[in-house]
PDB file of C-alpha atoms in Angstrom:
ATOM      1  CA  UNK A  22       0.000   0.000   0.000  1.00 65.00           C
ATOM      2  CA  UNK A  23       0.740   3.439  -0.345  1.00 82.00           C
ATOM      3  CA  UNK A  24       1.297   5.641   2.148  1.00 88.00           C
ATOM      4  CA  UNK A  25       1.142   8.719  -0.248  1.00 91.00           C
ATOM      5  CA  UNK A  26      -1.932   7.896  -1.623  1.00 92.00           C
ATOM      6  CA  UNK A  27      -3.398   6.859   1.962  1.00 92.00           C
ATOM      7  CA  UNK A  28      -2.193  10.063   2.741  1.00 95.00           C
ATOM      8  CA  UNK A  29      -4.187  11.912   0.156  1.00 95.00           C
ATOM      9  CA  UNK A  30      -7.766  10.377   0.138  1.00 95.00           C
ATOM     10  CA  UNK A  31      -7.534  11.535   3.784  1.00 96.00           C
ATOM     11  CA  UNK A  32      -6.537  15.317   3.038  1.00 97.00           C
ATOM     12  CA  UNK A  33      -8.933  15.593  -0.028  1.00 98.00           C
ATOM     13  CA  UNK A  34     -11.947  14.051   2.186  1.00 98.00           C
ATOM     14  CA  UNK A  35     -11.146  16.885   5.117  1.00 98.00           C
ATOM     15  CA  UNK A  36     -10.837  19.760   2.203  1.00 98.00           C
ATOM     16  CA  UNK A  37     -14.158  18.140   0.305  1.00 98.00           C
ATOM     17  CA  UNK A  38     -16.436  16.938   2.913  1.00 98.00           C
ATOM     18  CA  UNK A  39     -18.209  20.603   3.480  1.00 97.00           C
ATOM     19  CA  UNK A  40     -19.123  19.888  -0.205  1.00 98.00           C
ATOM     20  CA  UNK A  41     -20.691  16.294   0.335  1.00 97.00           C
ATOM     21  CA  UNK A  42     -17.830  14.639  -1.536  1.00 98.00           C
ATOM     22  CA  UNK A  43     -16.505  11.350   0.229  1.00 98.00           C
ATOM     23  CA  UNK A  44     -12.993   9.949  -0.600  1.00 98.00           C
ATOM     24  CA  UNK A  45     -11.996   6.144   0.133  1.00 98.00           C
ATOM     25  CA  UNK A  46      -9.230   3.903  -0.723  1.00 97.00           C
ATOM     26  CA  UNK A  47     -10.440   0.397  -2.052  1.00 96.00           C
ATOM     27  CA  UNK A  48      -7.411  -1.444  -2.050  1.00 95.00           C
ATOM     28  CA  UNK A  49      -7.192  -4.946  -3.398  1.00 96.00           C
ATOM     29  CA  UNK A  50      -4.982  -7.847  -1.789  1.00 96.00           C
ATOM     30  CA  UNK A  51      -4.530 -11.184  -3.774  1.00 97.00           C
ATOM     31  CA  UNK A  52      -7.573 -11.438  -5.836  1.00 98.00           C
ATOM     32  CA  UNK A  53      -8.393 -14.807  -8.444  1.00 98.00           C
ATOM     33  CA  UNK A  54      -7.916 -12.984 -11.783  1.00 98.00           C
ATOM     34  CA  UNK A  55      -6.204 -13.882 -15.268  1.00 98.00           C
ATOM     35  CA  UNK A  56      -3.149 -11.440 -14.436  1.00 98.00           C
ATOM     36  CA  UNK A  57      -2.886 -13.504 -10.673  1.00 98.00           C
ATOM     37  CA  UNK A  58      -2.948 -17.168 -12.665  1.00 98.00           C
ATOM     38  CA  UNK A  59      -0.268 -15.648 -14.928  1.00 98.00           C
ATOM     39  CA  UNK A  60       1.636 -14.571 -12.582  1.00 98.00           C
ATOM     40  CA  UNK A  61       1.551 -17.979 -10.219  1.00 98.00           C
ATOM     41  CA  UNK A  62       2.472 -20.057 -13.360  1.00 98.00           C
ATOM     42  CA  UNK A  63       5.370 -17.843 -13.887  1.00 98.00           C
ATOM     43  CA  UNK A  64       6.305 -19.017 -10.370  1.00 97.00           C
ATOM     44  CA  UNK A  65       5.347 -22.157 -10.561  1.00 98.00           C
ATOM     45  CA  UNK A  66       7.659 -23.124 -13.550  1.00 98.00           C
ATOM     46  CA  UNK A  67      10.728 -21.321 -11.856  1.00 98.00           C
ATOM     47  CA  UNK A  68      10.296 -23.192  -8.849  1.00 97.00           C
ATOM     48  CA  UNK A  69       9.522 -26.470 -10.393  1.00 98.00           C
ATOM     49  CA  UNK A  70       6.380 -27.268  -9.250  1.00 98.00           C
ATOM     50  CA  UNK A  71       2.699 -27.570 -10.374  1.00 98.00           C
ATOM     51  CA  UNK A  72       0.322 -24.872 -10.938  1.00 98.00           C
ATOM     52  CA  UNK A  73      -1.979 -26.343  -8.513  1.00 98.00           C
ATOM     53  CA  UNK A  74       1.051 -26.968  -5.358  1.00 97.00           C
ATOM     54  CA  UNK A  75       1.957 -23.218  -6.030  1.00 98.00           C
ATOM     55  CA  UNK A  76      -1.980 -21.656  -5.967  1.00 98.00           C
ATOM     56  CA  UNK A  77      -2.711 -23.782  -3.427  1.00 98.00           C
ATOM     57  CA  UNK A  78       0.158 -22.210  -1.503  1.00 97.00           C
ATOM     58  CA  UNK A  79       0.023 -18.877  -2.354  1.00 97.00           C
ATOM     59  CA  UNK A  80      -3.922 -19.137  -0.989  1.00 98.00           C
ATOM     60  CA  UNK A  81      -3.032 -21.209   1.871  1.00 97.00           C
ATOM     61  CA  UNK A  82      -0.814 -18.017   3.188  1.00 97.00           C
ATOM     62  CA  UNK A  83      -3.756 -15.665   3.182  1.00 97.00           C
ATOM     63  CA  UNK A  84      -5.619 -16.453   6.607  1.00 97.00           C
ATOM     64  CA  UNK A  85      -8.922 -16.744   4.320  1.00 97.00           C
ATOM     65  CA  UNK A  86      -7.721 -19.098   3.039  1.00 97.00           C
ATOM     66  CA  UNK A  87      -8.002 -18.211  -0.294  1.00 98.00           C
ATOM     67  CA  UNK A  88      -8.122 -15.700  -3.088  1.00 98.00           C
ATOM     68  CA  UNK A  89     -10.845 -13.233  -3.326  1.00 98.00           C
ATOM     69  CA  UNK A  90     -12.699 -12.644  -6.349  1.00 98.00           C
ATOM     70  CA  UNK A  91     -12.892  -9.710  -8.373  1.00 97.00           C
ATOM     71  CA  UNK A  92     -17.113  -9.634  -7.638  1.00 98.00           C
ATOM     72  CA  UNK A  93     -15.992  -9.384  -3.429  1.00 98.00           C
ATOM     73  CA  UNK A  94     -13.501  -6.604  -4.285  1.00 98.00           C
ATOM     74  CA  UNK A  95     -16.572  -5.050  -6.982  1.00 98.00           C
ATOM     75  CA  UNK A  96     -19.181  -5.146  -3.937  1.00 98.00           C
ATOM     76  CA  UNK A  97     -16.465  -3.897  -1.599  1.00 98.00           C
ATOM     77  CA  UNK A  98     -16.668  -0.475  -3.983  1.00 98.00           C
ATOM     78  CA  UNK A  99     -20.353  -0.571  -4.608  1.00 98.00           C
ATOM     79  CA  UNK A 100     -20.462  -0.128  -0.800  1.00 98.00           C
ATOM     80  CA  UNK A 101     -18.250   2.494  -0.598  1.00 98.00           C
ATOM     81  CA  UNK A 102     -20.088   4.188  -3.114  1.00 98.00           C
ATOM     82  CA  UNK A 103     -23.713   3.601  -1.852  1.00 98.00           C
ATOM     83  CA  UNK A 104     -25.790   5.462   0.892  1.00 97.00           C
ATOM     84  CA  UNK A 105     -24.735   2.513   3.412  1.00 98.00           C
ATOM     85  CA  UNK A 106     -21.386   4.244   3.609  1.00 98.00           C
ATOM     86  CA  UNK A 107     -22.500   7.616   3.498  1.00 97.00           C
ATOM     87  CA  UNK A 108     -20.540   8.990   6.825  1.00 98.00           C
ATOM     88  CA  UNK A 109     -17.368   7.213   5.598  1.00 98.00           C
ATOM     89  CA  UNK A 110     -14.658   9.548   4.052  1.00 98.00           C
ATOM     90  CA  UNK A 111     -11.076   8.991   4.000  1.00 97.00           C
ATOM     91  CA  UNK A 112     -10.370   5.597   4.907  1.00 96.00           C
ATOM     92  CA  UNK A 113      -8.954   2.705   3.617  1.00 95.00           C
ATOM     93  CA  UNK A 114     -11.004  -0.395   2.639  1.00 96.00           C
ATOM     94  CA  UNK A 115      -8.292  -3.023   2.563  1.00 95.00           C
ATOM     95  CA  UNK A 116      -9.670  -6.591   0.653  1.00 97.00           C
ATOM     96  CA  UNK A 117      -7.488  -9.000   1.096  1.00 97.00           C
ATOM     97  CA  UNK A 118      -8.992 -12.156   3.081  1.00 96.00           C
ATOM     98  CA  UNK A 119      -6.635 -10.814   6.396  1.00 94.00           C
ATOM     99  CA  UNK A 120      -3.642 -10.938   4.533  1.00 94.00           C
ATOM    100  CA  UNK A 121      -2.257  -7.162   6.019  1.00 90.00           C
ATOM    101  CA  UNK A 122      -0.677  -7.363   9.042  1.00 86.00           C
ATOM    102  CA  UNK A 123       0.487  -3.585   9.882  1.00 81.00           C
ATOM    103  CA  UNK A 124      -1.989  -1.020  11.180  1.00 71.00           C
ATOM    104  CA  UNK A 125      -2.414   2.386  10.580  1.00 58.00           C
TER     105      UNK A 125
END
């Protein structure tokens, strides 16, 4: 993550909230998509193992225990963005099954 960017949603949502105007961070952790599959079989063959043996440890390391998917991370913004959320500006949604350890 960030810091910079962290750092800015939470200044622009003090300088915009007398104008109504909420600003979040939606950030993503390890989430099931074609770029994450490319990216494990890239690993996968450099270490010598299966596909499966290397996804299944990659997901085993997020306390989840597995990947999110990009329609969790999607409703994760739709939140943000709805009338649920509606006294939340300048935070940082983090989606990533537990997988941060640090806090702010």
């Amino acid at each position: 993550m960030r810091s910079g960017v962290v750092s800015l949603a939470k200044s622009l949502s003090q300088q915009l909230a007398a104008e109504k105007i909420r600003v979040n961070n939606l950030v993503p952790g390890s989430i099931d998509t074609d770029r994450l599959r490319s990216n494990i079989t890239v690993q996968s063959k450099a270490a010598g193992v299966s596909f499966e043996g290397k996804f299944a440890q990659r997901s085993a390391a997020i306390p989840w225990g597995r990947f999110g998917n990009a329609d969790e991370f999607g409703r994760a913004g739709a939140f943000l963005l709805s009338d649920a959320a509606s006294y939340i500006t300048g935070q940082t949604l983090v989606v990533d099954g537990g997988m941060m350890k640090t806090v702010w």
